[in-house]
Short mmCIF file of C-alpha atoms and ligand atoms in Angstrom, two decimals:
data_model
loop_
_atom_site.label_atom_id
_atom_site.label_comp_id
_atom_site.label_asym_id
_atom_site.label_seq_id
_atom_site.Cartn_x
_atom_site.Cartn_y
_atom_site.Cartn_z
CA MET A 1 -27.65 7.84 -2.52
CA ASN A 2 -27.50 5.04 -4.38
CA VAL A 3 -24.00 3.85 -5.17
CA ALA A 4 -22.51 0.61 -7.01
CA ILE A 5 -18.75 -0.25 -6.36
CA VAL A 6 -17.12 -2.44 -9.08
CA GLY A 7 -14.55 -4.09 -7.77
CA THR A 8 -14.48 -4.73 -4.13
CA GLY A 9 -10.56 -4.73 -2.80
CA TYR A 10 -9.16 -2.54 -0.54
CA VAL A 11 -10.11 0.38 -2.31
CA GLY A 12 -13.39 -0.68 -3.01
CA LEU A 13 -14.59 -2.39 0.40
CA VAL A 14 -13.24 0.26 1.96
CA THR A 15 -15.02 3.04 -0.12
CA GLY A 16 -18.04 0.72 0.10
CA VAL A 17 -17.89 0.71 3.64
CA CYS A 18 -17.41 4.29 4.25
CA LEU A 19 -20.37 5.26 1.93
CA ALA A 20 -22.47 3.13 3.91
CA GLU A 21 -21.82 4.46 6.97
CA ARG A 22 -22.76 7.82 5.88
CA GLY A 23 -26.54 6.61 5.03
CA ASN A 24 -25.77 5.57 1.36
CA GLN A 25 -26.88 2.44 0.04
CA VAL A 26 -24.44 0.65 -1.39
CA CYS A 27 -23.74 -2.50 -3.65
CA CYS A 28 -20.57 -3.58 -4.16
CA VAL A 29 -19.73 -5.92 -7.06
CA ASP A 30 -16.77 -8.53 -7.49
CA ASN A 31 -16.39 -11.21 -10.09
CA ASN A 32 -14.31 -12.85 -7.80
CA PRO A 33 -16.81 -15.55 -6.06
CA ALA A 34 -15.04 -16.41 -3.02
CA ILE A 35 -15.14 -12.64 -2.15
CA VAL A 36 -19.09 -11.89 -2.58
CA GLU A 37 -19.48 -15.06 -0.70
CA LYS A 38 -16.98 -14.22 2.55
CA LEU A 39 -18.53 -10.79 2.32
CA ARG A 40 -22.06 -11.71 2.22
CA GLY A 41 -21.35 -14.13 5.11
CA GLY A 42 -20.33 -11.47 7.01
CA ALA A 43 -16.30 -11.87 7.23
CA VAL A 44 -14.52 -9.09 5.89
CA THR A 45 -11.65 -9.93 3.30
CA ILE A 46 -9.28 -7.38 4.31
CA TYR A 47 -7.07 -6.81 7.16
CA GLU A 48 -7.82 -2.78 8.09
CA PRO A 49 -8.04 -1.45 11.29
CA GLY A 50 -11.57 0.16 12.08
CA LEU A 51 -13.17 -1.92 9.27
CA GLU A 52 -14.38 -4.96 10.90
CA GLU A 53 -16.49 -2.87 13.12
CA ILE A 54 -18.42 -0.48 10.00
CA TYR A 55 -18.73 -3.18 7.94
CA GLN A 56 -20.82 -5.35 10.46
CA ARG A 57 -22.63 -2.55 11.22
CA ASN A 58 -23.76 -1.26 7.92
CA LEU A 59 -24.36 -4.94 7.13
CA ARG A 60 -26.50 -5.40 9.85
CA LYS A 61 -28.59 -2.20 8.80
CA GLY A 62 -28.66 -3.14 5.19
CA ARG A 63 -27.01 -0.51 3.28
CA ILE A 64 -24.39 -2.63 2.12
CA GLU A 65 -24.66 -5.47 -0.16
CA PHE A 66 -22.56 -7.97 -2.19
CA SER A 67 -23.24 -9.09 -5.72
CA PRO A 68 -21.42 -10.67 -8.74
CA ASP A 69 -24.56 -9.03 -10.46
CA LEU A 70 -23.17 -5.93 -12.36
CA PRO A 71 -26.10 -5.18 -14.55
CA ALA A 72 -28.65 -5.05 -11.29
CA ALA A 73 -26.25 -2.61 -9.31
CA VAL A 74 -25.13 -0.42 -12.32
CA LEU A 75 -28.99 0.08 -12.79
CA ASN A 76 -30.01 0.81 -9.61
CA ALA A 77 -26.97 3.27 -9.09
CA GLN A 78 -26.92 7.02 -9.44
CA VAL A 79 -23.16 6.82 -8.78
CA VAL A 80 -20.52 3.97 -10.07
CA PHE A 81 -17.19 3.67 -8.59
CA LEU A 82 -14.94 1.82 -10.51
CA CYS A 83 -12.13 0.58 -8.20
CA LEU A 84 -10.45 -2.07 -10.63
CA PRO A 85 -7.28 -3.16 -10.56
CA THR A 86 -4.29 -1.44 -12.72
CA PRO A 87 -1.35 -3.90 -12.16
CA PRO A 88 1.37 -2.78 -14.25
CA GLY A 89 1.86 -4.34 -17.54
CA GLU A 90 4.98 -5.89 -19.06
CA ASP A 91 6.71 -2.57 -20.27
CA GLY A 92 5.74 -0.51 -16.54
CA SER A 93 2.50 0.88 -18.19
CA ALA A 94 -0.82 0.73 -16.17
CA ASP A 95 -2.96 -2.41 -17.49
CA LEU A 96 -6.39 -1.20 -17.87
CA ARG A 97 -7.82 -4.02 -19.16
CA TYR A 98 -9.84 -4.47 -16.00
CA VAL A 99 -11.00 -0.78 -16.27
CA LEU A 100 -11.65 -0.94 -19.90
CA GLN A 101 -13.49 -4.06 -20.15
CA VAL A 102 -16.01 -3.07 -17.05
CA ALA A 103 -16.68 0.20 -19.18
CA ASP A 104 -17.37 -2.23 -21.99
CA GLU A 105 -19.78 -3.72 -20.21
CA ILE A 106 -21.37 -0.97 -18.67
CA GLY A 107 -21.85 0.13 -21.76
CA LYS A 108 -23.78 -2.88 -23.09
CA ILE A 109 -25.97 -2.97 -19.83
CA LEU A 110 -27.43 0.72 -20.50
CA ALA A 111 -27.77 -0.14 -24.47
CA ARG A 112 -30.34 -2.72 -22.78
CA HIS A 113 -32.06 -0.54 -20.89
CA PRO A 114 -32.10 2.81 -22.17
CA GLY A 115 -33.71 5.60 -20.16
CA SER A 116 -32.64 4.13 -17.03
CA GLY A 117 -31.39 7.37 -15.57
CA TYR A 118 -28.32 9.75 -15.10
CA LYS A 119 -25.24 8.12 -14.33
CA VAL A 120 -21.94 9.27 -12.86
CA ILE A 121 -18.94 6.62 -13.83
CA VAL A 122 -16.20 7.74 -11.23
CA ASP A 123 -13.14 5.91 -11.88
CA LYS A 124 -10.97 5.55 -8.59
CA SER A 125 -8.33 2.97 -9.95
CA THR A 126 -5.14 4.97 -10.57
CA VAL A 127 -5.09 5.08 -14.40
CA PRO A 128 -2.53 6.93 -16.88
CA VAL A 129 -3.44 10.37 -17.89
CA GLY A 130 -6.29 10.19 -20.65
CA THR A 131 -8.08 6.92 -19.38
CA SER A 132 -11.25 8.51 -18.45
CA GLU A 133 -11.78 9.57 -21.82
CA LYS A 134 -10.71 6.14 -22.99
CA VAL A 135 -13.77 4.86 -20.63
CA GLU A 136 -16.47 7.22 -22.02
CA ALA A 137 -15.66 6.18 -25.06
CA ALA A 138 -15.64 2.37 -24.31
CA ILE A 139 -19.09 3.03 -22.90
CA ARG A 140 -20.49 5.42 -25.63
CA ARG A 141 -19.73 2.87 -28.16
CA HIS A 142 -22.45 0.80 -27.15
CA VAL A 143 -25.14 4.14 -26.44
CA THR A 144 -25.71 7.06 -28.42
CA ASP A 145 -24.23 10.29 -27.60
CA GLN A 146 -27.04 11.34 -25.75
CA ALA A 147 -26.81 8.52 -23.02
CA ASP A 148 -27.27 10.35 -19.78
CA ILE A 149 -23.71 9.78 -18.20
CA ASP A 150 -20.80 11.64 -17.04
CA VAL A 151 -17.50 10.21 -16.51
CA VAL A 152 -15.40 11.42 -13.77
CA SER A 153 -11.63 10.87 -12.62
CA ASN A 154 -11.71 10.78 -8.64
CA PRO A 155 -8.17 9.41 -7.78
CA GLU A 156 -7.81 7.82 -4.36
CA PHE A 157 -5.79 8.79 -1.94
CA LEU A 158 -6.20 6.55 0.94
CA ARG A 159 -3.32 4.66 2.95
CA GLU A 160 -3.61 1.15 3.64
CA GLY A 161 -3.67 0.65 7.13
CA PHE A 162 -5.15 4.30 7.69
CA ALA A 163 -7.83 3.53 5.12
CA VAL A 164 -10.89 3.61 6.96
CA GLU A 165 -9.76 6.90 8.34
CA ASP A 166 -8.51 8.50 5.54
CA PHE A 167 -11.74 7.77 3.67
CA LEU A 168 -14.05 8.96 6.57
CA ARG A 169 -11.71 12.34 6.89
CA PRO A 170 -9.89 12.67 3.73
CA GLU A 171 -7.50 15.95 3.74
CA ARG A 172 -9.27 16.62 0.08
CA VAL A 173 -10.85 15.33 -2.38
CA VAL A 174 -10.06 15.70 -5.89
CA VAL A 175 -12.65 15.58 -8.52
CA GLY A 176 -11.84 15.67 -12.26
CA SER A 177 -14.66 16.51 -14.17
CA ARG A 178 -16.21 19.14 -16.54
CA SER A 179 -19.59 18.32 -16.09
CA GLU A 180 -21.31 20.78 -13.74
CA ARG A 181 -24.14 18.13 -13.00
CA ALA A 182 -21.51 15.10 -12.29
CA ILE A 183 -19.46 18.48 -9.68
CA VAL A 184 -22.40 18.97 -7.84
CA LEU A 185 -23.32 15.19 -7.38
CA LEU A 186 -20.42 14.18 -6.09
CA LYS A 187 -19.66 17.30 -3.77
CA ASP A 188 -22.97 15.98 -2.51
CA LEU A 189 -21.95 12.52 -1.78
CA TYR A 190 -18.18 13.46 0.00
CA GLU A 191 -19.77 16.52 1.84
CA ALA A 192 -20.73 14.26 4.88
CA PHE A 193 -16.81 13.40 4.96
CA LEU A 194 -14.92 16.51 4.68
CA PRO A 195 -13.51 18.11 7.71
CA PRO A 196 -14.46 21.74 7.65
CA GLY A 197 -11.49 23.25 5.61
CA ASN A 198 -10.68 20.22 4.13
CA PRO A 199 -11.67 21.44 0.10
CA VAL A 200 -13.22 19.58 -3.12
CA ILE A 201 -10.72 20.49 -5.51
CA VAL A 202 -12.24 20.76 -9.00
CA MET A 203 -10.12 20.56 -12.05
CA ASP A 204 -10.28 18.66 -15.37
CA GLU A 205 -10.08 14.94 -15.94
CA LYS A 206 -6.35 14.63 -17.31
CA SER A 207 -4.99 16.72 -14.55
CA ALA A 208 -7.15 14.72 -12.03
CA GLU A 209 -5.21 11.51 -13.31
CA VAL A 210 -2.12 13.12 -13.39
CA THR A 211 -2.65 14.39 -9.75
CA LYS A 212 -2.81 10.81 -8.31
CA TYR A 213 0.53 10.02 -9.96
CA ALA A 214 1.82 12.90 -9.27
CA ALA A 215 1.38 12.43 -5.33
CA ASN A 216 2.32 8.90 -5.23
CA ALA A 217 5.58 9.56 -7.29
CA PHE A 218 6.51 12.27 -4.87
CA LEU A 219 6.18 10.32 -1.74
CA ALA A 220 8.12 7.15 -3.34
CA MET A 221 11.04 10.28 -4.45
CA LYS A 222 11.23 11.62 -0.68
CA ILE A 223 11.65 7.35 0.61
CA SER A 224 14.28 6.77 -2.14
CA TYR A 225 15.94 9.99 -1.49
CA MET A 226 16.33 9.51 2.50
CA ASN A 227 17.42 5.99 1.43
CA ASP A 228 19.86 7.37 -0.46
CA LEU A 229 21.33 9.88 2.11
CA ALA A 230 21.00 6.94 4.82
CA ASN A 231 23.82 5.27 2.48
CA PHE A 232 25.74 8.25 2.18
CA CYS A 233 25.77 8.79 6.15
CA ASP A 234 26.46 4.92 6.59
CA ALA A 235 29.65 5.68 4.38
CA VAL A 236 30.64 8.71 6.21
CA GLY A 237 30.01 7.77 9.75
CA ALA A 238 26.96 10.43 10.12
CA ASP A 239 23.52 9.31 11.48
CA ILE A 240 20.32 9.71 9.19
CA ASP A 241 18.15 10.13 12.27
CA LYS A 242 19.87 13.35 13.51
CA VAL A 243 20.16 14.33 9.61
CA ARG A 244 16.32 13.78 9.35
CA GLU A 245 15.56 15.80 12.75
CA GLY A 246 17.88 18.61 11.58
CA ILE A 247 15.96 18.85 7.74
CA GLY A 248 12.08 17.96 9.04
CA SER A 249 12.12 20.73 11.46
CA ASP A 250 12.22 23.00 8.78
CA SER A 251 8.54 23.65 7.30
CA ARG A 252 9.43 23.61 3.85
CA ILE A 253 10.59 20.29 3.94
CA GLY A 254 8.12 18.62 6.99
CA ASN A 255 9.19 15.78 8.98
CA LYS A 256 6.76 13.08 7.66
CA PHE A 257 8.05 10.48 5.19
CA LEU A 258 11.42 10.89 5.80
CA PHE A 259 12.20 7.53 7.20
CA PRO A 260 14.64 5.66 5.41
CA GLY A 261 13.98 1.34 5.73
CA LEU A 262 13.99 -1.24 3.08
CA GLY A 263 12.43 0.71 0.24
CA TYR A 264 8.73 1.05 -0.62
CA GLY A 265 6.68 -1.74 -1.54
CA GLY A 266 3.00 -2.35 -1.90
CA SER A 267 0.48 -2.76 -4.57
CA CYS A 268 0.89 1.10 -5.09
CA LEU A 269 4.25 3.08 -5.30
CA PRO A 270 6.22 0.48 -7.16
CA LYS A 271 3.96 0.46 -9.71
CA ASP A 272 2.63 3.96 -9.85
CA VAL A 273 6.40 5.71 -10.37
CA ARG A 274 6.66 3.01 -13.32
CA ALA A 275 3.33 4.01 -14.84
CA LEU A 276 4.10 7.64 -14.72
CA LEU A 277 7.70 6.98 -15.99
CA ARG A 278 6.05 5.26 -18.88
CA SER A 279 3.77 7.99 -19.72
CA ALA A 280 6.36 10.77 -19.55
CA GLN A 281 8.13 9.17 -22.00
CA GLU A 282 5.43 8.23 -24.34
CA ALA A 283 4.43 12.10 -24.06
CA ASP A 284 8.24 12.61 -25.00
CA ALA A 285 8.49 14.98 -21.36
CA PRO A 286 10.56 12.11 -19.51
CA LEU A 287 10.17 12.53 -15.74
CA THR A 288 13.87 11.52 -15.45
CA ILE A 289 13.99 12.06 -11.63
CA LEU A 290 11.70 9.35 -11.34
CA GLN A 291 14.12 6.40 -12.80
CA SER A 292 16.60 7.40 -10.37
CA VAL A 293 13.45 7.14 -7.48
CA ASP A 294 12.82 3.81 -9.05
CA THR A 295 16.64 2.64 -9.27
CA ILE A 296 17.35 3.10 -5.79
CA ASN A 297 14.25 1.68 -4.27
CA GLN A 298 15.43 -1.82 -5.88
CA GLU A 299 18.79 -1.22 -4.96
CA GLN A 300 17.59 -0.71 -0.99
CA ARG A 301 16.78 -4.12 -0.41
CA LYS A 302 19.94 -5.52 -1.79
CA ARG A 303 22.06 -3.34 -0.30
CA PHE A 304 20.60 -4.27 2.93
CA TYR A 305 21.02 -7.80 2.43
CA ARG A 306 24.83 -7.29 2.18
CA LYS A 307 24.79 -6.33 5.60
CA ILE A 308 23.64 -9.74 6.19
CA GLU A 309 26.04 -11.46 4.15
CA LYS A 310 28.97 -9.15 5.31
CA HIS A 311 28.31 -10.12 9.07
CA PHE A 312 28.63 -13.85 8.38
CA LYS A 313 30.97 -13.44 5.82
CA GLY A 314 29.05 -14.82 3.24
CA LYS A 315 28.35 -18.09 4.97
CA LEU A 316 24.48 -18.38 5.73
CA GLU A 317 24.19 -22.33 5.18
CA GLY A 318 22.70 -23.76 7.99
CA LEU A 319 21.74 -20.84 10.06
CA ARG A 320 18.40 -20.05 11.64
CA ILE A 321 17.49 -16.57 10.48
CA ALA A 322 14.32 -15.02 12.00
CA VAL A 323 12.35 -12.36 10.33
CA TRP A 324 9.97 -10.39 11.87
CA GLY A 325 7.28 -8.78 9.46
CA ILE A 326 5.70 -9.83 5.98
CA ALA A 327 3.77 -6.91 5.19
CA PHE A 328 5.08 -4.17 3.11
CA LYS A 329 4.06 -1.67 5.72
CA PRO A 330 2.84 -2.57 9.38
CA ASN A 331 -1.47 -2.26 9.94
CA THR A 332 -2.05 -4.29 6.80
CA ASP A 333 -2.40 -7.82 5.68
CA ASP A 334 -0.80 -6.38 2.05
CA VAL A 335 1.91 -8.35 0.56
CA ARG A 336 2.44 -6.95 -2.79
CA GLU A 337 5.50 -6.21 -4.23
CA ALA A 338 6.37 -6.56 0.05
CA PRO A 339 10.38 -6.10 0.19
CA VAL A 340 10.19 -9.18 2.61
CA PHE A 341 10.36 -11.14 -0.31
CA PHE A 342 13.93 -10.26 -1.80
CA ILE A 343 15.42 -10.76 1.80
CA LEU A 344 13.67 -14.23 2.00
CA ASP A 345 14.82 -15.07 -1.77
CA GLU A 346 18.16 -14.17 -0.93
CA LEU A 347 18.32 -16.59 2.31
CA LEU A 348 16.72 -19.46 1.18
CA ARG A 349 19.18 -19.17 -2.03
CA ALA A 350 22.11 -18.98 0.72
CA LYS A 351 20.71 -22.15 2.42
CA ALA A 352 19.88 -20.57 5.60
CA SER A 353 16.61 -22.05 7.78
CA VAL A 354 14.27 -19.04 7.66
CA ILE A 355 11.46 -18.86 10.38
CA VAL A 356 8.99 -15.63 10.11
CA TYR A 357 6.38 -13.96 12.16
CA ASP A 358 3.93 -11.34 11.21
CA PRO A 359 0.47 -10.54 13.26
CA GLU A 360 -1.60 -10.12 10.10
CA ALA A 361 0.37 -11.12 6.95
CA MET A 362 1.64 -15.11 7.49
CA PRO A 363 -1.24 -16.37 4.59
CA GLY A 364 0.87 -14.13 2.04
CA ALA A 365 4.06 -15.91 3.04
CA LYS A 366 2.48 -19.28 3.03
CA ALA A 367 0.84 -18.59 -0.37
CA ARG A 368 4.60 -18.07 -1.61
CA TYR A 369 7.04 -20.38 0.37
CA GLY A 370 4.53 -23.10 1.61
CA ASP A 371 7.02 -25.28 3.69
CA ARG A 372 10.42 -23.81 2.10
CA ILE A 373 10.49 -21.89 5.50
CA GLU A 374 8.61 -21.95 9.14
CA TYR A 375 6.03 -19.97 10.39
CA ALA A 376 5.92 -19.00 14.57
CA ALA A 377 3.20 -18.46 16.27
CA SER A 378 4.68 -15.01 17.96
CA SER A 379 7.53 -12.82 17.52
CA TYR A 380 9.21 -14.68 20.43
CA GLY A 381 8.88 -18.06 18.69
CA ALA A 382 10.43 -16.88 16.05
CA LEU A 383 13.29 -16.22 17.66
CA GLN A 384 14.11 -19.67 19.64
CA GLY A 385 17.73 -20.98 18.59
CA GLY A 386 18.35 -17.86 16.12
CA ASP A 387 21.18 -17.05 14.56
CA ALA A 388 19.95 -13.50 13.79
CA LEU A 389 16.78 -11.37 13.80
CA VAL A 390 16.03 -9.65 10.52
CA ILE A 391 12.89 -6.77 11.38
CA VAL A 392 11.36 -6.21 7.49
CA THR A 393 8.45 -4.28 9.02
CA GLU A 394 7.94 -2.25 11.73
CA TRP A 395 4.74 -3.47 13.52
CA ASN A 396 4.49 -1.57 16.80
CA GLU A 397 4.49 -5.17 18.65
CA PHE A 398 7.86 -4.91 17.70
CA ARG A 399 8.60 -2.01 19.31
CA LYS A 400 9.01 -2.76 22.73
CA PRO A 401 10.16 -6.43 23.01
CA ASP A 402 11.60 -8.00 26.10
CA PHE A 403 15.32 -7.86 25.26
CA GLY A 404 16.54 -9.98 27.86
CA LEU A 405 14.06 -12.45 26.65
CA MET A 406 15.15 -12.37 23.10
CA LYS A 407 18.94 -12.63 23.81
CA THR A 408 17.76 -15.70 26.41
CA LEU A 409 15.63 -17.75 23.12
CA MET A 410 18.62 -16.22 20.33
CA ARG A 411 21.50 -18.37 20.14
CA GLN A 412 23.48 -15.40 18.62
CA PRO A 413 22.23 -11.45 20.03
CA VAL A 414 22.54 -10.48 16.39
CA VAL A 415 19.83 -8.03 14.85
CA PHE A 416 19.71 -6.33 11.36
CA ASP A 417 16.91 -4.09 11.36
CA GLY A 418 15.57 -2.68 8.20
CA ARG A 419 13.23 0.03 9.69
CA ASN A 420 15.70 1.62 12.24
CA VAL A 421 13.03 0.56 15.31
CA PHE A 422 16.01 0.61 17.90
CA ASP A 423 18.54 2.79 19.27
CA PRO A 424 21.86 1.63 18.27
CA GLU A 425 23.62 2.58 21.32
CA LYS A 426 20.79 1.18 23.81
CA MET A 427 21.41 -2.29 21.54
CA ARG A 428 25.06 -1.84 22.01
CA GLU A 429 24.05 -1.65 26.04
CA ARG A 430 21.57 -4.62 26.04
CA GLY A 431 24.53 -6.55 24.43
CA PHE A 432 23.42 -7.25 20.99
CA VAL A 433 25.21 -7.04 18.09
CA TYR A 434 22.86 -4.21 15.90
CA HIS A 435 23.02 -3.56 12.00
CA SER A 436 20.80 -0.42 11.15
CA ILE A 437 20.13 1.72 8.25
CA GLY A 438 22.16 4.96 7.92
CA ARG A 439 23.76 4.49 11.69
CA LYS A 440 26.87 2.94 12.84
CA SER A 441 26.42 -0.43 13.23
CA HIS A 442 27.38 -1.97 16.89
CA GLU A 443 29.39 -4.61 18.08
CA ALA A 444 27.89 -5.97 21.17
CA HIS A 445 29.73 -5.05 24.71
CA PRO A 446 29.40 -5.59 28.11
CA ILE A 447 26.27 -4.47 29.75
CA LYS A 448 26.94 -1.51 31.76
CA ALA A 449 26.44 -1.93 35.40
N1 NAD B 501 -4.53 -0.31 -2.29
C1 NAD B 501 -4.18 1.13 -2.06
O1 NAD B 501 -3.65 1.39 -1.15
C2 NAD B 501 -4.52 1.88 -3.38
C3 NAD B 501 -4.79 3.35 -2.83
C4 NAD B 501 -5.36 4.25 -3.61
C5 NAD B 501 -5.49 3.87 -5.06
N2 NAD B 501 -5.36 2.23 -5.56
C6 NAD B 501 -6.12 2.06 -6.84
O2 NAD B 501 -7.01 1.41 -6.69
C7 NAD B 501 -7.03 0.42 -7.40
C8 NAD B 501 -7.92 -0.84 -7.24
O3 NAD B 501 -6.87 -1.02 -6.06
P1 NAD B 501 -7.06 -1.95 -4.84
O4 NAD B 501 -5.59 -2.44 -3.96
O5 NAD B 501 -8.25 -2.02 -4.39
O6 NAD B 501 -6.69 -3.53 -6.08
P2 NAD B 501 -7.53 -4.95 -5.41
O7 NAD B 501 -6.82 -5.94 -6.25
O8 NAD B 501 -7.48 -5.45 -3.90
O9 NAD B 501 -8.83 -4.98 -5.86
C9 NAD B 501 -9.48 -4.90 -7.14
C10 NAD B 501 -10.78 -5.98 -6.98
O10 NAD B 501 -11.30 -5.90 -8.28
C11 NAD B 501 -12.23 -7.14 -8.40
N3 NAD B 501 -12.31 -7.27 -10.29
C12 NAD B 501 -11.47 -7.30 -11.17
N4 NAD B 501 -12.31 -7.29 -12.15
C13 NAD B 501 -13.43 -7.26 -11.90
C14 NAD B 501 -14.54 -6.85 -12.79
N5 NAD B 501 -14.38 -7.76 -13.93
N6 NAD B 501 -15.62 -7.07 -12.37
C15 NAD B 501 -15.93 -7.03 -10.79
N7 NAD B 501 -14.81 -7.14 -10.25
C16 NAD B 501 -13.47 -7.02 -10.67
C17 NAD B 501 -10.98 -7.81 -8.17
O11 NAD B 501 -11.44 -9.40 -7.80
C18 NAD B 501 -10.59 -7.46 -6.71
O12 NAD B 501 -11.69 -7.56 -5.66
C19 NAD B 501 -6.04 0.43 -8.56
O13 NAD B 501 -6.29 1.31 -9.37
C20 NAD B 501 -4.98 1.07 -7.50
O14 NAD B 501 -3.54 1.53 -7.61
C21 NAD B 501 -5.16 1.55 -4.63
#
């Protein structure tokens, strides 16, 4: 199938590359010339495990191309995927400007080229309920009602860090459409990806739009619930790890997404929770539970920072603090709404000197802080002369460090673990002062013989 992707960011690039991998002819459009140039030149623009290899293979085989030329891509395609940003507006609602602007351009293109054949415009961006009607109206404004198009809502559920795996083997595909013709076409396109038994779930456009927000808000709710519970465990001397095991083994609850930490970040959960809240308020059907989800999430990083302040009795000036992890989660270079920024801002405000390390996301920190902080070339490099280590992202390479080396490098063996990476008891035995989330903090004592 000839496919156009409009917006070649995290979702668009993964979608384009994976569709090419299954034999489709794909043209990825972006209005950022730097992105198009880099991708044409053979370099991927984002870090995502497994992406580079299939990108290179499909580029070599000529199944994928990158272009700034929207009209050519649209006219040549049977299916046009909109993978455009929907950032939060001032009131929290999703900003539809990019989606509707491209819909308007598509309408103009089709008006200039009547008879260019049946096209399905597929909205993959996360958009508020009712957007597919708006997209269709924006296109049809320029062409007659008879224009041979359908607009479909096809929300994307890929997880950054597992995006390629998720796209190539989705647990489900949601197609929001009432057009049999469009449904058949999309089923045809996705057939090559779905493992046996994993469904294409067909529904109306509005239900599909709500499904995406409902999924992300539910995941955010699990995280905030566990964070709230972890703080309760902190207060009463219980262990959130044990509680997690205890509840996660109940199949009605399940054991995924039950890890307390610094709260969710990234380009999806924070903005999607707020956008759904906003839509619900507008519909006079407020989803009150989500207000707490959002509040707990914002509080969580503050609570964690207070542990650092408390340990140093509010005197951080002149201390050297190492930070492991910038990305909002492991296996991505994405720093959008990353919790680390709150921690770094506070440390700088307290006049601590900060040195950071992340395997992939250093550019995100450099763009924001420039020379206000230091950048280490390795995790151990960040520890030299440090008064404390703060763990913000649970990259695998942080999980089994050489603790002896850490202690020789650091001036004080103090660790604030925002992701509960280590065992508190073992950290105590290793001679660290160790603070984590929802588990008892441990002062160091001499290493046992
Ligand atoms: N990132 C994720 O994990 C994820 C997962 C599921 C859904 N989503 C949703 O998918 C959408 C895209 O997210 P993303 O993370 O890929 O965003 P992104 O910012 O990484 O990518 C968007 C791309 O669109 C391009 N663009 C903007 N305006 C354009 C225009 N007029 N013409 C052509 N290109 C244009 C930008 O240059 C950018 O490269 C959002 O609605 C998001 O909520 C994201």
